[in-house]
JSON list of C-alpha atoms in Angstrom, two decimals:
[
{"chain": "A", "resi": 1, "resn": "UNK", "atom": "CA", "xyz": [82.35, 55.08, -55.65]},
{"chain": "A", "resi": 2, "resn": "UNK", "atom": "CA", "xyz": [82.85, 51.39, -56.40]},
{"chain": "A", "resi": 3, "resn": "UNK", "atom": "CA", "xyz": [86.45, 52.03, -57.47]},
{"chain": "A", "resi": 4, "resn": "UNK", "atom": "CA", "xyz": [87.13, 53.80, -54.17]},
{"chain": "A", "resi": 5, "resn": "UNK", "atom": "CA", "xyz": [85.47, 51.00, -52.20]},
{"chain": "A", "resi": 6, "resn": "UNK", "atom": "CA", "xyz": [87.58, 48.42, -54.03]},
{"chain": "A", "resi": 7, "resn": "UNK", "atom": "CA", "xyz": [90.77, 50.43, -53.46]},
{"chain": "A", "resi": 8, "resn": "UNK", "atom": "CA", "xyz": [90.10, 50.72, -49.72]},
{"chain": "A", "resi": 9, "resn": "UNK", "atom": "CA", "xyz": [88.45, 47.42, -48.84]},
{"chain": "A", "resi": 10, "resn": "UNK", "atom": "CA", "xyz": [90.35, 45.32, -51.36]},
{"chain": "A", "resi": 11, "resn": "UNK", "atom": "CA", "xyz": [93.25, 45.60, -48.93]},
{"chain": "A", "resi": 12, "resn": "UNK", "atom": "CA", "xyz": [93.12, 42.45, -46.77]},
{"chain": "A", "resi": 13, "resn": "UNK", "atom": "CA", "xyz": [94.47, 44.21, -43.70]},
{"chain": "A", "resi": 14, "resn": "UNK", "atom": "CA", "xyz": [91.79, 46.92, -43.93]},
{"chain": "A", "resi": 15, "resn": "UNK", "atom": "CA", "xyz": [89.02, 44.38, -44.56]},
{"chain": "A", "resi": 16, "resn": "UNK", "atom": "CA", "xyz": [90.22, 42.19, -41.67]},
{"chain": "A", "resi": 17, "resn": "UNK", "atom": "CA", "xyz": [90.25, 45.18, -39.34]},
{"chain": "A", "resi": 18, "resn": "UNK", "atom": "CA", "xyz": [86.58, 45.75, -40.21]},
{"chain": "A", "resi": 19, "resn": "UNK", "atom": "CA", "xyz": [85.62, 42.10, -39.88]},
{"chain": "A", "resi": 20, "resn": "UNK", "atom": "CA", "xyz": [84.68, 41.74, -43.54]},
{"chain": "A", "resi": 21, "resn": "UNK", "atom": "CA", "xyz": [86.00, 39.73, -46.46]},
{"chain": "A", "resi": 22, "resn": "UNK", "atom": "CA", "xyz": [88.24, 41.70, -48.83]},
{"chain": "A", "resi": 23, "resn": "UNK", "atom": "CA", "xyz": [86.52, 43.03, -51.94]},
{"chain": "A", "resi": 24, "resn": "UNK", "atom": "CA", "xyz": [88.37, 41.50, -54.90]},
{"chain": "A", "resi": 25, "resn": "UNK", "atom": "CA", "xyz": [86.67, 42.88, -58.00]},
{"chain": "A", "resi": 26, "resn": "UNK", "atom": "CA", "xyz": [84.80, 45.96, -59.12]},
{"chain": "A", "resi": 27, "resn": "UNK", "atom": "CA", "xyz": [81.68, 43.76, -59.45]},
{"chain": "A", "resi": 28, "resn": "UNK", "atom": "CA", "xyz": [82.04, 42.73, -55.79]},
{"chain": "A", "resi": 29, "resn": "UNK", "atom": "CA", "xyz": [82.42, 46.38, -54.79]},
{"chain": "A", "resi": 30, "resn": "UNK", "atom": "CA", "xyz": [79.30, 47.36, -56.73]},
{"chain": "A", "resi": 31, "resn": "UNK", "atom": "CA", "xyz": [77.34, 44.49, -55.17]},
{"chain": "A", "resi": 32, "resn": "UNK", "atom": "CA", "xyz": [78.44, 45.52, -51.68]},
{"chain": "A", "resi": 33, "resn": "UNK", "atom": "CA", "xyz": [77.42, 49.14, -52.30]},
{"chain": "A", "resi": 34, "resn": "UNK", "atom": "CA", "xyz": [74.03, 48.03, -53.70]},
{"chain": "A", "resi": 35, "resn": "UNK", "atom": "CA", "xyz": [73.51, 45.94, -50.55]},
{"chain": "A", "resi": 36, "resn": "UNK", "atom": "CA", "xyz": [74.28, 48.98, -48.39]},
{"chain": "A", "resi": 37, "resn": "UNK", "atom": "CA", "xyz": [71.76, 51.03, -50.37]},
{"chain": "A", "resi": 38, "resn": "UNK", "atom": "CA", "xyz": [69.04, 48.42, -49.78]},
{"chain": "A", "resi": 39, "resn": "UNK", "atom": "CA", "xyz": [69.83, 47.98, -46.09]},
{"chain": "A", "resi": 40, "resn": "UNK", "atom": "CA", "xyz": [68.66, 50.15, -43.23]},
{"chain": "A", "resi": 41, "resn": "UNK", "atom": "CA", "xyz": [72.20, 51.45, -42.77]},
{"chain": "A", "resi": 42, "resn": "UNK", "atom": "CA", "xyz": [73.09, 55.05, -43.34]},
{"chain": "A", "resi": 43, "resn": "UNK", "atom": "CA", "xyz": [76.56, 55.33, -44.90]},
{"chain": "A", "resi": 44, "resn": "UNK", "atom": "CA", "xyz": [78.84, 58.27, -45.59]},
{"chain": "A", "resi": 45, "resn": "UNK", "atom": "CA", "xyz": [82.11, 58.41, -47.48]},
{"chain": "A", "resi": 46, "resn": "UNK", "atom": "CA", "xyz": [85.04, 60.04, -45.76]},
{"chain": "A", "resi": 47, "resn": "UNK", "atom": "CA", "xyz": [86.88, 62.30, -48.17]},
{"chain": "A", "resi": 48, "resn": "UNK", "atom": "CA", "xyz": [89.92, 64.52, -47.88]},
{"chain": "A", "resi": 49, "resn": "UNK", "atom": "CA", "xyz": [90.01, 67.85, -49.64]},
{"chain": "A", "resi": 50, "resn": "UNK", "atom": "CA", "xyz": [92.37, 67.83, -52.58]},
{"chain": "A", "resi": 51, "resn": "UNK", "atom": "CA", "xyz": [91.67, 71.05, -54.42]},
{"chain": "A", "resi": 52, "resn": "UNK", "atom": "CA", "xyz": [88.60, 70.40, -56.54]},
{"chain": "A", "resi": 53, "resn": "UNK", "atom": "CA", "xyz": [89.10, 66.61, -56.47]},
{"chain": "A", "resi": 54, "resn": "UNK", "atom": "CA", "xyz": [88.28, 65.13, -53.05]},
{"chain": "A", "resi": 55, "resn": "UNK", "atom": "CA", "xyz": [89.90, 61.79, -52.28]},
{"chain": "A", "resi": 56, "resn": "UNK", "atom": "CA", "xyz": [87.67, 59.15, -50.67]},
{"chain": "A", "resi": 57, "resn": "UNK", "atom": "CA", "xyz": [89.71, 57.49, -47.93]},
{"chain": "A", "resi": 58, "resn": "UNK", "atom": "CA", "xyz": [87.09, 55.53, -45.97]},
{"chain": "A", "resi": 59, "resn": "UNK", "atom": "CA", "xyz": [83.51, 55.20, -44.86]},
{"chain": "A", "resi": 60, "resn": "UNK", "atom": "CA", "xyz": [81.42, 55.42, -41.73]},
{"chain": "A", "resi": 61, "resn": "UNK", "atom": "CA", "xyz": [77.88, 54.27, -41.13]},
{"chain": "A", "resi": 62, "resn": "UNK", "atom": "CA", "xyz": [75.16, 53.68, -38.59]},
{"chain": "A", "resi": 63, "resn": "UNK", "atom": "CA", "xyz": [72.38, 51.16, -38.21]},
{"chain": "A", "resi": 64, "resn": "UNK", "atom": "CA", "xyz": [69.59, 50.49, -35.74]},
{"chain": "A", "resi": 65, "resn": "UNK", "atom": "CA", "xyz": [70.15, 48.13, -32.85]},
{"chain": "A", "resi": 66, "resn": "UNK", "atom": "CA", "xyz": [67.07, 46.38, -31.52]},
{"chain": "A", "resi": 67, "resn": "UNK", "atom": "CA", "xyz": [67.86, 47.13, -27.88]},
{"chain": "A", "resi": 68, "resn": "UNK", "atom": "CA", "xyz": [70.73, 47.33, -25.46]},
{"chain": "A", "resi": 69, "resn": "UNK", "atom": "CA", "xyz": [69.77, 46.84, -21.82]},
{"chain": "A", "resi": 70, "resn": "UNK", "atom": "CA", "xyz": [67.46, 49.67, -20.83]},
{"chain": "A", "resi": 71, "resn": "UNK", "atom": "CA", "xyz": [67.90, 51.71, -24.01]},
{"chain": "A", "resi": 72, "resn": "UNK", "atom": "CA", "xyz": [65.43, 51.50, -26.88]},
{"chain": "A", "resi": 73, "resn": "UNK", "atom": "CA", "xyz": [66.88, 53.96, -29.45]},
{"chain": "A", "resi": 74, "resn": "UNK", "atom": "CA", "xyz": [70.42, 52.71, -30.02]},
{"chain": "A", "resi": 75, "resn": "UNK", "atom": "CA", "xyz": [72.63, 53.17, -33.06]},
{"chain": "A", "resi": 76, "resn": "UNK", "atom": "CA", "xyz": [75.59, 50.99, -33.96]},
{"chain": "A", "resi": 77, "resn": "UNK", "atom": "CA", "xyz": [78.51, 52.74, -35.57]},
{"chain": "A", "resi": 78, "resn": "UNK", "atom": "CA", "xyz": [80.84, 51.05, -38.07]},
{"chain": "A", "resi": 79, "resn": "UNK", "atom": "CA", "xyz": [83.80, 52.51, -39.90]},
{"chain": "A", "resi": 80, "resn": "UNK", "atom": "CA", "xyz": [86.73, 51.69, -42.15]},
{"chain": "A", "resi": 81, "resn": "UNK", "atom": "CA", "xyz": [89.69, 53.70, -43.36]},
{"chain": "A", "resi": 82, "resn": "UNK", "atom": "CA", "xyz": [92.32, 53.14, -46.03]},
{"chain": "A", "resi": 83, "resn": "UNK", "atom": "CA", "xyz": [95.61, 51.93, -44.55]},
{"chain": "A", "resi": 84, "resn": "UNK", "atom": "CA", "xyz": [97.57, 54.91, -45.90]},
{"chain": "A", "resi": 85, "resn": "UNK", "atom": "CA", "xyz": [95.46, 57.16, -43.64]},
{"chain": "A", "resi": 86, "resn": "UNK", "atom": "CA", "xyz": [95.70, 55.18, -40.40]},
{"chain": "A", "resi": 87, "resn": "UNK", "atom": "CA", "xyz": [97.11, 57.17, -37.51]},
{"chain": "A", "resi": 88, "resn": "UNK", "atom": "CA", "xyz": [96.29, 60.61, -38.96]},
{"chain": "A", "resi": 89, "resn": "UNK", "atom": "CA", "xyz": [93.39, 61.42, -36.62]},
{"chain": "A", "resi": 90, "resn": "UNK", "atom": "CA", "xyz": [90.80, 61.22, -39.40]},
{"chain": "A", "resi": 91, "resn": "UNK", "atom": "CA", "xyz": [88.50, 58.58, -37.94]},
{"chain": "A", "resi": 92, "resn": "UNK", "atom": "CA", "xyz": [88.11, 60.06, -34.43]},
{"chain": "A", "resi": 93, "resn": "UNK", "atom": "CA", "xyz": [86.89, 63.29, -36.05]},
{"chain": "A", "resi": 94, "resn": "UNK", "atom": "CA", "xyz": [84.44, 61.40, -38.29]},
{"chain": "A", "resi": 95, "resn": "UNK", "atom": "CA", "xyz": [83.19, 59.33, -35.35]},
{"chain": "A", "resi": 96, "resn": "UNK", "atom": "CA", "xyz": [82.66, 62.47, -33.26]},
{"chain": "A", "resi": 97, "resn": "UNK", "atom": "CA", "xyz": [80.58, 64.06, -36.04]},
{"chain": "A", "resi": 98, "resn": "UNK", "atom": "CA", "xyz": [78.42, 60.98, -36.56]},
{"chain": "A", "resi": 99, "resn": "UNK", "atom": "CA", "xyz": [78.03, 60.49, -32.81]},
{"chain": "A", "resi": 100, "resn": "UNK", "atom": "CA", "xyz": [76.81, 64.10, -32.51]},
{"chain": "A", "resi": 101, "resn": "UNK", "atom": "CA", "xyz": [74.36, 63.47, -35.38]},
{"chain": "A", "resi": 102, "resn": "UNK", "atom": "CA", "xyz": [73.04, 60.34, -33.62]},
{"chain": "A", "resi": 103, "resn": "UNK", "atom": "CA", "xyz": [72.38, 62.14, -30.35]},
{"chain": "A", "resi": 104, "resn": "UNK", "atom": "CA", "xyz": [71.28, 65.55, -31.57]},
{"chain": "A", "resi": 105, "resn": "UNK", "atom": "CA", "xyz": [69.38, 64.77, -34.78]},
{"chain": "A", "resi": 106, "resn": "UNK", "atom": "CA", "xyz": [68.25, 61.16, -34.35]},
{"chain": "A", "resi": 107, "resn": "UNK", "atom": "CA", "xyz": [67.76, 61.56, -30.58]},
{"chain": "A", "resi": 108, "resn": "UNK", "atom": "CA", "xyz": [69.57, 58.27, -29.89]},
{"chain": "A", "resi": 109, "resn": "UNK", "atom": "CA", "xyz": [69.85, 57.19, -26.29]},
{"chain": "A", "resi": 110, "resn": "UNK", "atom": "CA", "xyz": [73.12, 55.35, -26.89]},
{"chain": "A", "resi": 111, "resn": "UNK", "atom": "CA", "xyz": [75.70, 54.70, -29.59]},
{"chain": "A", "resi": 112, "resn": "UNK", "atom": "CA", "xyz": [77.73, 51.51, -29.64]},
{"chain": "A", "resi": 113, "resn": "UNK", "atom": "CA", "xyz": [80.79, 50.44, -31.59]},
{"chain": "A", "resi": 114, "resn": "UNK", "atom": "CA", "xyz": [81.60, 46.77, -32.17]},
{"chain": "A", "resi": 115, "resn": "UNK", "atom": "CA", "xyz": [85.29, 46.17, -32.69]},
{"chain": "A", "resi": 116, "resn": "UNK", "atom": "CA", "xyz": [87.00, 43.15, -34.21]},
{"chain": "A", "resi": 117, "resn": "UNK", "atom": "CA", "xyz": [89.13, 41.51, -31.52]},
{"chain": "A", "resi": 118, "resn": "UNK", "atom": "CA", "xyz": [92.72, 42.69, -31.60]},
{"chain": "A", "resi": 119, "resn": "UNK", "atom": "CA", "xyz": [91.98, 45.83, -33.65]},
{"chain": "A", "resi": 120, "resn": "UNK", "atom": "CA", "xyz": [93.83, 48.24, -31.39]},
{"chain": "A", "resi": 121, "resn": "UNK", "atom": "CA", "xyz": [93.45, 51.14, -33.83]},
{"chain": "A", "resi": 122, "resn": "UNK", "atom": "CA", "xyz": [89.66, 50.91, -33.65]},
{"chain": "A", "resi": 123, "resn": "UNK", "atom": "CA", "xyz": [89.86, 50.52, -29.88]},
{"chain": "A", "resi": 124, "resn": "UNK", "atom": "CA", "xyz": [91.85, 53.76, -29.66]},
{"chain": "A", "resi": 125, "resn": "UNK", "atom": "CA", "xyz": [89.35, 55.49, -31.95]},
{"chain": "A", "resi": 126, "resn": "UNK", "atom": "CA", "xyz": [86.46, 54.34, -29.74]},
{"chain": "A", "resi": 127, "resn": "UNK", "atom": "CA", "xyz": [88.33, 55.51, -26.63]},
{"chain": "A", "resi": 128, "resn": "UNK", "atom": "CA", "xyz": [88.83, 58.96, -28.17]},
{"chain": "A", "resi": 129, "resn": "UNK", "atom": "CA", "xyz": [85.16, 59.00, -29.18]},
{"chain": "A", "resi": 130, "resn": "UNK", "atom": "CA", "xyz": [84.05, 58.15, -25.66]},
{"chain": "A", "resi": 131, "resn": "UNK", "atom": "CA", "xyz": [86.46, 60.69, -24.20]},
{"chain": "A", "resi": 132, "resn": "UNK", "atom": "CA", "xyz": [85.00, 63.35, -26.51]},
{"chain": "A", "resi": 133, "resn": "UNK", "atom": "CA", "xyz": [81.50, 62.43, -25.31]},
{"chain": "A", "resi": 134, "resn": "UNK", "atom": "CA", "xyz": [82.51, 62.69, -21.66]},
{"chain": "A", "resi": 135, "resn": "UNK", "atom": "CA", "xyz": [84.16, 66.06, -22.24]},
{"chain": "A", "resi": 136, "resn": "UNK", "atom": "CA", "xyz": [81.04, 67.36, -23.97]},
{"chain": "A", "resi": 137, "resn": "UNK", "atom": "CA", "xyz": [78.74, 66.13, -21.18]},
{"chain": "A", "resi": 138, "resn": "UNK", "atom": "CA", "xyz": [80.95, 67.78, -18.55]},
{"chain": "A", "resi": 139, "resn": "UNK", "atom": "CA", "xyz": [80.21, 71.24, -20.00]}
]
C-alpha cells in the first residue's frame, strides 16, 4: 500500500487539500503508514473495482475526539482522494458509509469533519454528507 499512498499523497495539491506535507519517497510513505497503524485511528483504503485488480484511489479514517460540547462519544472523520478522481462522487459515498458505521456500530453521538481552509471540494463533500444524514433522520 505504500506505493499507492505515495502515488496519491505525493501530489502536492492532494496533500495540501488534506493539510499534510506531501509524501516524497517510498520510505516516507511506509513511515506514515506505520504511524497510522500505531495510532488510535481506524483507516480504510478506497478502491475502485478494476476486474480482479482493484485500484486504490484514496483513504478515509476516523479517530476519537475527546469531547465536543455536550457530546462524549465523537468521531473525527478525515479523508483524501487522488486528484484524478476528484469530482466523481466517490468521497461522498465513502463518507456516508463511514458515517453510518460510526453511528450504527460505534454508537457515536456525533461525527465531525475538519476541513483545510479554502478546500471547497471537501466542503461540498461534507455538505453532501450532512444532507445525507438529514435525509436519513427524516425517515
